[in-house]
Amino acid sequence: MNKGLMIVISGPAGSGKGTVNAHLLATGDFVYSVSATTRAPREGEIDGVNYHYITKEEFLSRIESGDMLEYTEYCGNFYGTPKKEAEEVLASGKNLILEIEVEGARNVKARYPEAILILLLPPTFAVQEARLRGRATETEEKILERLARTKEELAFADAYDYVVYNHDGCDREAAQEIQAILQAERATLRRNAGVAERYFAN
Ligand code: 5GP
């Protein structure tokens, strides 16, 4: 059976990656990789759905035992992708979405060169700032921390394969653009080894 595609979608706070991913998941063609984190759940978040919320001790012990496909420390908390779950999904032929930040994305690409790295961005930095302030779920300190982090992260934009802009009110279009990218990726010859053999055999 063909392995599923490993798709990494990164985007700074305010890029709308949650909404865009929800559109992709609604198609039924993707499985979302539920990360482990030491950060506290936000209002409305559900353990096992948004994240697996675990203690720092547990997180460190999982790193130790090689259970994390990749992990990072982001704004004072640990985040990581459970390895076994990810590999099971891919082996079953389903496409896996990893919603992770830049450092994790680069580590995934180093280990799995066939992974597709997509950077989702608001149209501009000014729009991102306006979205974060409009959200009003976070303190000013957290907002400034996330904006500063965006500047650091975009220094690594070149590590990605694709950039998709999420304009205000256009999250469906952004999801469609990602699907178009994946459709093109599936058609690449490097993902279709043995084309000639199959052609003449049928
Ligand atoms: P948040 O606290 O807003 O849910 O996530 C903060 C950042 O951590 C986001 O950029 C998110 O994509 C990233 N993130 C979430 N899970 C993981 C993970 O498993 N690994 C890595 N490297 N980053 C993650």
JSON list of C-alpha atoms and ligand atoms in Angstrom, two decimals:
[
{"chain": "A", "resi": 1, "resn": "MET", "atom": "CA", "xyz": [0.00, 0.00, 0.00]},
{"chain": "A", "resi": 2, "resn": "ASN", "atom": "CA", "xyz": [1.16, 3.55, -0.68]},
{"chain": "A", "resi": 3, "resn": "LYS", "atom": "CA", "xyz": [2.28, 5.51, 2.33]},
{"chain": "A", "resi": 4, "resn": "GLY", "atom": "CA", "xyz": [0.34, 8.67, 3.16]},
{"chain": "A", "resi": 5, "resn": "LEU", "atom": "CA", "xyz": [1.85, 12.12, 2.69]},
{"chain": "A", "resi": 6, "resn": "MET", "atom": "CA", "xyz": [3.49, 13.78, 5.67]},
{"chain": "A", "resi": 7, "resn": "ILE", "atom": "CA", "xyz": [2.39, 17.41, 5.55]},
{"chain": "A", "resi": 8, "resn": "VAL", "atom": "CA", "xyz": [3.84, 20.04, 7.85]},
{"chain": "A", "resi": 9, "resn": "ILE", "atom": "CA", "xyz": [1.86, 23.24, 8.17]},
{"chain": "A", "resi": 10, "resn": "SER", "atom": "CA", "xyz": [3.48, 26.05, 10.14]},
{"chain": "A", "resi": 11, "resn": "GLY", "atom": "CA", "xyz": [2.15, 29.50, 10.65]},
{"chain": "A", "resi": 12, "resn": "PRO", "atom": "CA", "xyz": [2.69, 32.24, 13.19]},
{"chain": "A", "resi": 13, "resn": "ALA", "atom": "CA", "xyz": [0.01, 33.08, 15.76]},
{"chain": "A", "resi": 14, "resn": "GLY", "atom": "CA", "xyz": [-2.78, 34.80, 13.84]},
{"chain": "A", "resi": 15, "resn": "SER", "atom": "CA", "xyz": [-2.09, 32.99, 10.54]},
{"chain": "A", "resi": 16, "resn": "GLY", "atom": "CA", "xyz": [-5.38, 31.13, 10.90]},
{"chain": "A", "resi": 17, "resn": "LYS", "atom": "CA", "xyz": [-3.77, 27.70, 10.68]},
{"chain": "A", "resi": 18, "resn": "GLY", "atom": "CA", "xyz": [-6.38, 26.19, 13.01]},
{"chain": "A", "resi": 19, "resn": "THR", "atom": "CA", "xyz": [-9.23, 27.26, 10.73]},
{"chain": "A", "resi": 20, "resn": "VAL", "atom": "CA", "xyz": [-7.44, 26.28, 7.53]},
{"chain": "A", "resi": 21, "resn": "ASN", "atom": "CA", "xyz": [-6.58, 22.88, 9.00]},
{"chain": "A", "resi": 22, "resn": "ALA", "atom": "CA", "xyz": [-10.19, 22.40, 10.06]},
{"chain": "A", "resi": 23, "resn": "HIS", "atom": "CA", "xyz": [-11.22, 22.83, 6.39]},
{"chain": "A", "resi": 24, "resn": "LEU", "atom": "CA", "xyz": [-8.65, 20.24, 5.34]},
{"chain": "A", "resi": 25, "resn": "LEU", "atom": "CA", "xyz": [-9.72, 17.78, 8.06]},
{"chain": "A", "resi": 26, "resn": "ALA", "atom": "CA", "xyz": [-13.37, 18.19, 7.07]},
{"chain": "A", "resi": 27, "resn": "THR", "atom": "CA", "xyz": [-12.57, 16.66, 3.67]},
{"chain": "A", "resi": 28, "resn": "GLY", "atom": "CA", "xyz": [-11.85, 13.35, 5.44]},
{"chain": "A", "resi": 29, "resn": "ASP", "atom": "CA", "xyz": [-8.58, 12.95, 3.52]},
{"chain": "A", "resi": 30, "resn": "PHE", "atom": "CA", "xyz": [-6.30, 13.89, 6.41]},
{"chain": "A", "resi": 31, "resn": "VAL", "atom": "CA", "xyz": [-5.48, 12.84, 9.95]},
{"chain": "A", "resi": 32, "resn": "TYR", "atom": "CA", "xyz": [-4.32, 15.48, 12.42]},
{"chain": "A", "resi": 33, "resn": "SER", "atom": "CA", "xyz": [-1.24, 14.67, 14.47]},
{"chain": "A", "resi": 34, "resn": "VAL", "atom": "CA", "xyz": [-2.15, 15.42, 18.09]},
{"chain": "A", "resi": 35, "resn": "SER", "atom": "CA", "xyz": [0.98, 16.82, 19.72]},
{"chain": "A", "resi": 36, "resn": "ALA", "atom": "CA", "xyz": [2.01, 16.49, 23.33]},
{"chain": "A", "resi": 37, "resn": "THR", "atom": "CA", "xyz": [2.57, 19.74, 25.22]},
{"chain": "A", "resi": 38, "resn": "THR", "atom": "CA", "xyz": [3.40, 21.00, 28.69]},
{"chain": "A", "resi": 39, "resn": "ARG", "atom": "CA", "xyz": [1.37, 24.19, 28.17]},
{"chain": "A", "resi": 40, "resn": "ALA", "atom": "CA", "xyz": [-1.94, 24.51, 30.01]},
{"chain": "A", "resi": 41, "resn": "PRO", "atom": "CA", "xyz": [-5.11, 23.96, 27.94]},
{"chain": "A", "resi": 42, "resn": "ARG", "atom": "CA", "xyz": [-6.77, 27.14, 26.66]},
{"chain": "A", "resi": 43, "resn": "GLU", "atom": "CA", "xyz": [-10.49, 27.59, 27.13]},
{"chain": "A", "resi": 44, "resn": "GLY", "atom": "CA", "xyz": [-12.37, 25.18, 24.88]},
{"chain": "A", "resi": 45, "resn": "GLU", "atom": "CA", "xyz": [-9.38, 22.94, 24.19]},
{"chain": "A", "resi": 46, "resn": "ILE", "atom": "CA", "xyz": [-9.84, 19.23, 24.81]},
{"chain": "A", "resi": 47, "resn": "ASP", "atom": "CA", "xyz": [-7.22, 16.77, 26.04]},
{"chain": "A", "resi": 48, "resn": "GLY", "atom": "CA", "xyz": [-6.50, 14.20, 23.35]},
{"chain": "A", "resi": 49, "resn": "VAL", "atom": "CA", "xyz": [-8.11, 16.34, 20.62]},
{"chain": "A", "resi": 50, "resn": "ASN", "atom": "CA", "xyz": [-6.12, 19.59, 20.51]},
{"chain": "A", "resi": 51, "resn": "TYR", "atom": "CA", "xyz": [-3.12, 18.29, 22.43]},
{"chain": "A", "resi": 52, "resn": "HIS", "atom": "CA", "xyz": [-2.11, 15.61, 24.88]},
{"chain": "A", "resi": 53, "resn": "TYR", "atom": "CA", "xyz": [-1.49, 17.77, 27.96]},
{"chain": "A", "resi": 54, "resn": "ILE", "atom": "CA", "xyz": [1.34, 16.26, 29.98]},
{"chain": "A", "resi": 55, "resn": "THR", "atom": "CA", "xyz": [3.76, 17.34, 32.70]},
{"chain": "A", "resi": 56, "resn": "LYS", "atom": "CA", "xyz": [7.31, 18.46, 32.01]},
{"chain": "A", "resi": 57, "resn": "GLU", "atom": "CA", "xyz": [8.64, 15.32, 33.74]},
{"chain": "A", "resi": 58, "resn": "GLU", "atom": "CA", "xyz": [6.55, 13.08, 31.49]},
{"chain": "A", "resi": 59, "resn": "PHE", "atom": "CA", "xyz": [7.60, 15.05, 28.41]},
{"chain": "A", "resi": 60, "resn": "LEU", "atom": "CA", "xyz": [11.29, 14.72, 29.25]},
{"chain": "A", "resi": 61, "resn": "SER", "atom": "CA", "xyz": [10.92, 11.00, 29.88]},
{"chain": "A", "resi": 62, "resn": "ARG", "atom": "CA", "xyz": [9.21, 10.55, 26.48]},
{"chain": "A", "resi": 63, "resn": "ILE", "atom": "CA", "xyz": [12.11, 12.32, 24.76]},
{"chain": "A", "resi": 64, "resn": "GLU", "atom": "CA", "xyz": [14.47, 10.05, 26.65]},
{"chain": "A", "resi": 65, "resn": "SER", "atom": "CA", "xyz": [12.69, 6.91, 25.45]},
{"chain": "A", "resi": 66, "resn": "GLY", "atom": "CA", "xyz": [12.69, 8.09, 21.82]},
{"chain": "A", "resi": 67, "resn": "ASP", "atom": "CA", "xyz": [8.90, 8.55, 21.65]},
{"chain": "A", "resi": 68, "resn": "MET", "atom": "CA", "xyz": [9.06, 11.99, 20.02]},
{"chain": "A", "resi": 69, "resn": "LEU", "atom": "CA", "xyz": [9.43, 12.27, 16.24]},
{"chain": "A", "resi": 70, "resn": "GLU", "atom": "CA", "xyz": [10.51, 15.88, 16.89]},
{"chain": "A", "resi": 71, "resn": "TYR", "atom": "CA", "xyz": [10.04, 18.39, 19.69]},
{"chain": "A", "resi": 72, "resn": "THR", "atom": "CA", "xyz": [10.80, 21.96, 20.60]},
{"chain": "A", "resi": 73, "resn": "GLU", "atom": "CA", "xyz": [10.58, 24.48, 23.40]},
{"chain": "A", "resi": 74, "resn": "TYR", "atom": "CA", "xyz": [8.35, 27.38, 22.40]},
{"chain": "A", "resi": 75, "resn": "CYS", "atom": "CA", "xyz": [7.60, 30.41, 24.59]},
{"chain": "A", "resi": 76, "resn": "GLY", "atom": "CA", "xyz": [8.51, 28.49, 27.75]},
{"chain": "A", "resi": 77, "resn": "ASN", "atom": "CA", "xyz": [6.64, 25.24, 27.02]},
{"chain": "A", "resi": 78, "resn": "PHE", "atom": "CA", "xyz": [7.55, 21.94, 25.37]},
{"chain": "A", "resi": 79, "resn": "TYR", "atom": "CA", "xyz": [5.72, 20.70, 22.28]},
{"chain": "A", "resi": 80, "resn": "GLY", "atom": "CA", "xyz": [6.36, 17.43, 20.46]},
{"chain": "A", "resi": 81, "resn": "THR", "atom": "CA", "xyz": [4.98, 15.00, 17.87]},
{"chain": "A", "resi": 82, "resn": "PRO", "atom": "CA", "xyz": [4.31, 11.48, 19.19]},
{"chain": "A", "resi": 83, "resn": "LYS", "atom": "CA", "xyz": [6.28, 9.21, 16.86]},
{"chain": "A", "resi": 84, "resn": "LYS", "atom": "CA", "xyz": [4.32, 5.96, 17.04]},
{"chain": "A", "resi": 85, "resn": "GLU", "atom": "CA", "xyz": [0.97, 7.60, 16.23]},
{"chain": "A", "resi": 86, "resn": "ALA", "atom": "CA", "xyz": [2.45, 9.47, 13.25]},
{"chain": "A", "resi": 87, "resn": "GLU", "atom": "CA", "xyz": [4.12, 6.40, 11.77]},
{"chain": "A", "resi": 88, "resn": "GLU", "atom": "CA", "xyz": [0.97, 4.29, 12.16]},
{"chain": "A", "resi": 89, "resn": "VAL", "atom": "CA", "xyz": [-1.14, 6.84, 10.27]},
{"chain": "A", "resi": 90, "resn": "LEU", "atom": "CA", "xyz": [1.36, 7.06, 7.39]},
{"chain": "A", "resi": 91, "resn": "ALA", "atom": "CA", "xyz": [1.74, 3.29, 7.19]},
{"chain": "A", "resi": 92, "resn": "SER", "atom": "CA", "xyz": [-2.05, 2.96, 6.88]},
{"chain": "A", "resi": 93, "resn": "GLY", "atom": "CA", "xyz": [-1.89, 5.13, 3.74]},
{"chain": "A", "resi": 94, "resn": "LYS", "atom": "CA", "xyz": [-3.55, 8.20, 5.27]},
{"chain": "A", "resi": 95, "resn": "ASN", "atom": "CA", "xyz": [-2.18, 11.72, 4.93]},
{"chain": "A", "resi": 96, "resn": "LEU", "atom": "CA", "xyz": [-0.91, 13.22, 8.16]},
{"chain": "A", "resi": 97, "resn": "ILE", "atom": "CA", "xyz": [-0.97, 16.92, 9.07]},
{"chain": "A", "resi": 98, "resn": "LEU", "atom": "CA", "xyz": [1.61, 18.16, 11.55]},
{"chain": "A", "resi": 99, "resn": "GLU", "atom": "CA", "xyz": [0.78, 21.65, 12.79]},
{"chain": "A", "resi": 100, "resn": "ILE", "atom": "CA", "xyz": [4.16, 22.56, 14.24]},
{"chain": "A", "resi": 101, "resn": "GLU", "atom": "CA", "xyz": [6.57, 25.49, 14.42]},
{"chain": "A", "resi": 102, "resn": "VAL", "atom": "CA", "xyz": [9.69, 26.18, 12.37]},
{"chain": "A", "resi": 103, "resn": "GLU", "atom": "CA", "xyz": [12.33, 24.33, 14.34]},
{"chain": "A", "resi": 104, "resn": "GLY", "atom": "CA", "xyz": [10.19, 21.20, 14.45]},
{"chain": "A", "resi": 105, "resn": "ALA", "atom": "CA", "xyz": [9.47, 21.54, 10.72]},
{"chain": "A", "resi": 106, "resn": "ARG", "atom": "CA", "xyz": [13.19, 21.62, 9.91]},
{"chain": "A", "resi": 107, "resn": "ASN", "atom": "CA", "xyz": [13.81, 18.56, 12.08]},
{"chain": "A", "resi": 108, "resn": "VAL", "atom": "CA", "xyz": [11.01, 16.67, 10.32]},
{"chain": "A", "resi": 109, "resn": "LYS", "atom": "CA", "xyz": [12.47, 17.52, 6.90]},
{"chain": "A", "resi": 110, "resn": "ALA", "atom": "CA", "xyz": [15.91, 16.33, 8.01]},
{"chain": "A", "resi": 111, "resn": "ARG", "atom": "CA", "xyz": [14.47, 12.96, 9.10]},
{"chain": "A", "resi": 112, "resn": "TYR", "atom": "CA", "xyz": [11.76, 12.60, 6.45]},
{"chain": "A", "resi": 113, "resn": "PRO", "atom": "CA", "xyz": [12.95, 14.38, 3.27]},
{"chain": "A", "resi": 114, "resn": "GLU", "atom": "CA", "xyz": [9.70, 13.40, 1.53]},
{"chain": "A", "resi": 115, "resn": "ALA", "atom": "CA", "xyz": [7.68, 15.56, 3.98]},
{"chain": "A", "resi": 116, "resn": "ILE", "atom": "CA", "xyz": [5.95, 18.58, 2.40]},
{"chain": "A", "resi": 117, "resn": "LEU", "atom": "CA", "xyz": [6.56, 21.80, 4.31]},
{"chain": "A", "resi": 118, "resn": "ILE", "atom": "CA", "xyz": [3.98, 24.55, 3.92]},
{"chain": "A", "resi": 119, "resn": "LEU", "atom": "CA", "xyz": [4.27, 27.99, 5.52]},
{"chain": "A", "resi": 120, "resn": "LEU", "atom": "CA", "xyz": [0.92, 29.68, 6.10]},
{"chain": "A", "resi": 121, "resn": "LEU", "atom": "CA", "xyz": [1.13, 33.44, 6.58]},
{"chain": "A", "resi": 122, "resn": "PRO", "atom": "CA", "xyz": [-1.21, 36.37, 7.15]},
{"chain": "A", "resi": 123, "resn": "PRO", "atom": "CA", "xyz": [-0.92, 38.77, 4.18]},
{"chain": "A", "resi": 124, "resn": "THR", "atom": "CA", "xyz": [1.36, 41.11, 6.17]},
{"chain": "A", "resi": 125, "resn": "PHE", "atom": "CA", "xyz": [2.92, 41.54, 9.62]},
{"chain": "A", "resi": 126, "resn": "ALA", "atom": "CA", "xyz": [0.55, 44.46, 10.29]},
{"chain": "A", "resi": 127, "resn": "VAL", "atom": "CA", "xyz": [-2.46, 42.23, 9.59]},
{"chain": "A", "resi": 128, "resn": "GLN", "atom": "CA", "xyz": [-1.04, 39.57, 11.91]},
{"chain": "A", "resi": 129, "resn": "GLU", "atom": "CA", "xyz": [-0.70, 42.11, 14.73]},
{"chain": "A", "resi": 130, "resn": "ALA", "atom": "CA", "xyz": [-4.25, 43.35, 14.20]},
{"chain": "A", "resi": 131, "resn": "ARG", "atom": "CA", "xyz": [-5.58, 39.78, 14.30]},
{"chain": "A", "resi": 132, "resn": "LEU", "atom": "CA", "xyz": [-3.78, 39.00, 17.56]},
{"chain": "A", "resi": 133, "resn": "ARG", "atom": "CA", "xyz": [-5.09, 42.13, 19.23]},
{"chain": "A", "resi": 134, "resn": "GLY", "atom": "CA", "xyz": [-8.60, 41.48, 17.92]},
{"chain": "A", "resi": 135, "resn": "ARG", "atom": "CA", "xyz": [-8.55, 37.98, 19.42]},
{"chain": "A", "resi": 136, "resn": "ALA", "atom": "CA", "xyz": [-8.26, 39.35, 22.99]},
{"chain": "A", "resi": 137, "resn": "THR", "atom": "CA", "xyz": [-7.62, 35.90, 24.46]},
{"chain": "A", "resi": 138, "resn": "GLU", "atom": "CA", "xyz": [-4.04, 36.67, 25.40]},
{"chain": "A", "resi": 139, "resn": "THR", "atom": "CA", "xyz": [-2.20, 39.22, 27.50]},
{"chain": "A", "resi": 140, "resn": "GLU", "atom": "CA", "xyz": [-0.24, 42.06, 25.90]},
{"chain": "A", "resi": 141, "resn": "GLU", "atom": "CA", "xyz": [2.95, 40.37, 27.07]},
{"chain": "A", "resi": 142, "resn": "LYS", "atom": "CA", "xyz": [2.03, 37.13, 25.28]},
{"chain": "A", "resi": 143, "resn": "ILE", "atom": "CA", "xyz": [1.07, 39.03, 22.12]},
{"chain": "A", "resi": 144, "resn": "LEU", "atom": "CA", "xyz": [4.43, 40.82, 22.04]},
{"chain": "A", "resi": 145, "resn": "GLU", "atom": "CA", "xyz": [6.22, 37.52, 22.70]},
{"chain": "A", "resi": 146, "resn": "ARG", "atom": "CA", "xyz": [4.45, 35.84, 19.76]},
{"chain": "A", "resi": 147, "resn": "LEU", "atom": "CA", "xyz": [5.14, 38.78, 17.43]},
{"chain": "A", "resi": 148, "resn": "ALA", "atom": "CA", "xyz": [8.82, 38.70, 18.37]},
{"chain": "A", "resi": 149, "resn": "ARG", "atom": "CA", "xyz": [8.88, 34.94, 17.82]},
{"chain": "A", "resi": 150, "resn": "THR", "atom": "CA", "xyz": [7.42, 35.44, 14.33]},
{"chain": "A", "resi": 151, "resn": "LYS", "atom": "CA", "xyz": [10.42, 37.58, 13.37]},
{"chain": "A", "resi": 152, "resn": "GLU", "atom": "CA", "xyz": [12.79, 34.86, 14.53]},
{"chain": "A", "resi": 153, "resn": "GLU", "atom": "CA", "xyz": [10.82, 32.13, 12.76]},
{"chain": "A", "resi": 154, "resn": "LEU", "atom": "CA", "xyz": [10.60, 33.84, 9.41]},
{"chain": "A", "resi": 155, "resn": "ALA", "atom": "CA", "xyz": [14.37, 33.91, 9.27]},
{"chain": "A", "resi": 156, "resn": "PHE", "atom": "CA", "xyz": [13.97, 30.19, 8.47]},
{"chain": "A", "resi": 157, "resn": "ALA", "atom": "CA", "xyz": [11.29, 30.59, 5.83]},
{"chain": "A", "resi": 158, "resn": "ASP", "atom": "CA", "xyz": [13.63, 29.13, 3.19]},
{"chain": "A", "resi": 159, "resn": "ALA", "atom": "CA", "xyz": [13.38, 25.71, 4.83]},
{"chain": "A", "resi": 160, "resn": "TYR", "atom": "CA", "xyz": [9.80, 25.42, 3.53]},
{"chain": "A", "resi": 161, "resn": "ASP", "atom": "CA", "xyz": [8.66, 24.08, 0.18]},
{"chain": "A", "resi": 162, "resn": "TYR", "atom": "CA", "xyz": [5.61, 26.35, -0.22]},
{"chain": "A", "resi": 163, "resn": "VAL", "atom": "CA", "xyz": [4.14, 29.60, 1.11]},
{"chain": "A", "resi": 164, "resn": "VAL", "atom": "CA", "xyz": [0.38, 30.16, 1.24]},
{"chain": "A", "resi": 165, "resn": "TYR", "atom": "CA", "xyz": [-1.15, 33.51, 2.29]},
{"chain": "A", "resi": 166, "resn": "ASN", "atom": "CA", "xyz": [-4.33, 33.50, 4.34]},
{"chain": "A", "resi": 167, "resn": "HIS", "atom": "CA", "xyz": [-6.14, 36.75, 3.52]},
{"chain": "A", "resi": 168, "resn": "ASP", "atom": "CA", "xyz": [-8.93, 38.01, 5.78]},
{"chain": "A", "resi": 169, "resn": "GLY", "atom": "CA", "xyz": [-12.04, 35.88, 5.29]},
{"chain": "A", "resi": 170, "resn": "CYS", "atom": "CA", "xyz": [-10.30, 33.63, 2.75]},
{"chain": "A", "resi": 171, "resn": "ASP", "atom": "CA", "xyz": [-9.43, 30.60, 4.87]},
{"chain": "A", "resi": 172, "resn": "ARG", "atom": "CA", "xyz": [-11.37, 28.27, 2.54]},
{"chain": "A", "resi": 173, "resn": "GLU", "atom": "CA", "xyz": [-9.34, 29.50, -0.42]},
{"chain": "A", "resi": 174, "resn": "ALA", "atom": "CA", "xyz": [-6.12, 28.96, 1.54]},
{"chain": "A", "resi": 175, "resn": "ALA", "atom": "CA", "xyz": [-7.19, 25.36, 2.26]},
{"chain": "A", "resi": 176, "resn": "GLN", "atom": "CA", "xyz": [-8.00, 24.87, -1.44]},
{"chain": "A", "resi": 177, "resn": "GLU", "atom": "CA", "xyz": [-4.57, 26.18, -2.38]},
{"chain": "A", "resi": 178, "resn": "ILE", "atom": "CA", "xyz": [-2.98, 23.64, -0.03]},
{"chain": "A", "resi": 179, "resn": "GLN", "atom": "CA", "xyz": [-5.03, 20.85, -1.61]},
{"chain": "A", "resi": 180, "resn": "ALA", "atom": "CA", "xyz": [-3.84, 21.98, -5.05]},
{"chain": "A", "resi": 181, "resn": "ILE", "atom": "CA", "xyz": [-0.24, 21.85, -3.84]},
{"chain": "A", "resi": 182, "resn": "LEU", "atom": "CA", "xyz": [-0.75, 18.31, -2.53]},
{"chain": "A", "resi": 183, "resn": "GLN", "atom": "CA", "xyz": [-2.40, 17.22, -5.75]},
{"chain": "A", "resi": 184, "resn": "ALA", "atom": "CA", "xyz": [0.63, 18.45, -7.69]},
{"chain": "A", "resi": 185, "resn": "GLU", "atom": "CA", "xyz": [3.00, 16.77, -5.22]},
{"chain": "A", "resi": 186, "resn": "ARG", "atom": "CA", "xyz": [1.24, 13.42, -5.71]},
{"chain": "A", "resi": 187, "resn": "ALA", "atom": "CA", "xyz": [1.88, 13.74, -9.44]},
{"chain": "A", "resi": 188, "resn": "THR", "atom": "CA", "xyz": [5.62, 14.34, -9.16]},
{"chain": "A", "resi": 189, "resn": "LEU", "atom": "CA", "xyz": [7.80, 11.62, -10.65]},
{"chain": "A", "resi": 190, "resn": "ARG", "atom": "CA", "xyz": [9.86, 11.34, -7.48]},
{"chain": "A", "resi": 191, "resn": "ARG", "atom": "CA", "xyz": [6.66, 10.13, -5.76]},
{"chain": "A", "resi": 192, "resn": "ASN", "atom": "CA", "xyz": [5.82, 7.80, -8.65]},
{"chain": "A", "resi": 193, "resn": "ALA", "atom": "CA", "xyz": [8.78, 5.51, -9.02]},
{"chain": "A", "resi": 194, "resn": "GLY", "atom": "CA", "xyz": [8.34, 2.78, -11.65]},
{"chain": "A", "resi": 195, "resn": "VAL", "atom": "CA", "xyz": [6.02, 4.71, -13.98]},
{"chain": "A", "resi": 196, "resn": "ALA", "atom": "CA", "xyz": [7.38, 3.05, -17.14]},
{"chain": "A", "resi": 197, "resn": "GLU", "atom": "CA", "xyz": [7.20, -0.50, -15.73]},
{"chain": "A", "resi": 198, "resn": "ARG", "atom": "CA", "xyz": [3.60, 0.00, -14.66]},
{"chain": "A", "resi": 199, "resn": "TYR", "atom": "CA", "xyz": [2.70, 1.61, -18.00]},
{"chain": "A", "resi": 200, "resn": "PHE", "atom": "CA", "xyz": [3.88, -1.32, -20.08]},
{"chain": "A", "resi": 201, "resn": "ALA", "atom": "CA", "xyz": [2.64, -3.96, -17.64]},
{"chain": "A", "resi": 202, "resn": "ASN", "atom": "CA", "xyz": [-1.00, -2.89, -18.00]},
{"chain": "B", "resi": 1, "resn": "5GP", "atom": "P1", "xyz": [0.03, 27.02, 20.66]},
{"chain": "B", "resi": 1, "resn": "5GP", "atom": "O1", "xyz": [0.49, 27.18, 22.07]},
{"chain": "B", "resi": 1, "resn": "5GP", "atom": "O2", "xyz": [-0.41, 28.33, 20.07]},
{"chain": "B", "resi": 1, "resn": "5GP", "atom": "O3", "xyz": [-1.01, 25.94, 20.53]},
{"chain": "B", "resi": 1, "resn": "5GP", "atom": "O4", "xyz": [1.27, 26.52, 19.80]},
{"chain": "B", "resi": 1, "resn": "5GP", "atom": "C1", "xyz": [2.45, 27.24, 19.79]},
{"chain": "B", "resi": 1, "resn": "5GP", "atom": "C2", "xyz": [3.32, 26.81, 18.63]},
{"chain": "B", "resi": 1, "resn": "5GP", "atom": "O5", "xyz": [3.76, 25.47, 18.82]},
{"chain": "B", "resi": 1, "resn": "5GP", "atom": "C3", "xyz": [2.58, 26.82, 17.29]},
{"chain": "B", "resi": 1, "resn": "5GP", "atom": "O6", "xyz": [3.44, 27.41, 16.34]},
{"chain": "B", "resi": 1, "resn": "5GP", "atom": "C4", "xyz": [2.35, 25.36, 17.01]},
{"chain": "B", "resi": 1, "resn": "5GP", "atom": "O7", "xyz": [2.29, 25.11, 15.61]},
{"chain": "B", "resi": 1, "resn": "5GP", "atom": "C5", "xyz": [3.59, 24.75, 17.62]},
{"chain": "B", "resi": 1, "resn": "5GP", "atom": "N1", "xyz": [3.45, 23.33, 17.91]},
{"chain": "B", "resi": 1, "resn": "5GP", "atom": "C6", "xyz": [2.36, 22.65, 18.30]},
{"chain": "B", "resi": 1, "resn": "5GP", "atom": "N2", "xyz": [2.62, 21.35, 18.45]},
{"chain": "B", "resi": 1, "resn": "5GP", "atom": "C7", "xyz": [3.92, 21.18, 18.12]},
{"chain": "B", "resi": 1, "resn": "5GP", "atom": "C8", "xyz": [4.80, 20.03, 18.05]},
{"chain": "B", "resi": 1, "resn": "5GP", "atom": "O8", "xyz": [4.43, 18.89, 18.30]},
{"chain": "B", "resi": 1, "resn": "5GP", "atom": "N3", "xyz": [6.08, 20.26, 17.67]},
{"chain": "B", "resi": 1, "resn": "5GP", "atom": "C9", "xyz": [6.54, 21.49, 17.37]},
{"chain": "B", "resi": 1, "resn": "5GP", "atom": "N4", "xyz": [7.81, 21.60, 16.99]},
{"chain": "B", "resi": 1, "resn": "5GP", "atom": "N5", "xyz": [5.76, 22.59, 17.42]},
{"chain": "B", "resi": 1, "resn": "5GP", "atom": "C10", "xyz": [4.47, 22.44, 17.79]}
]
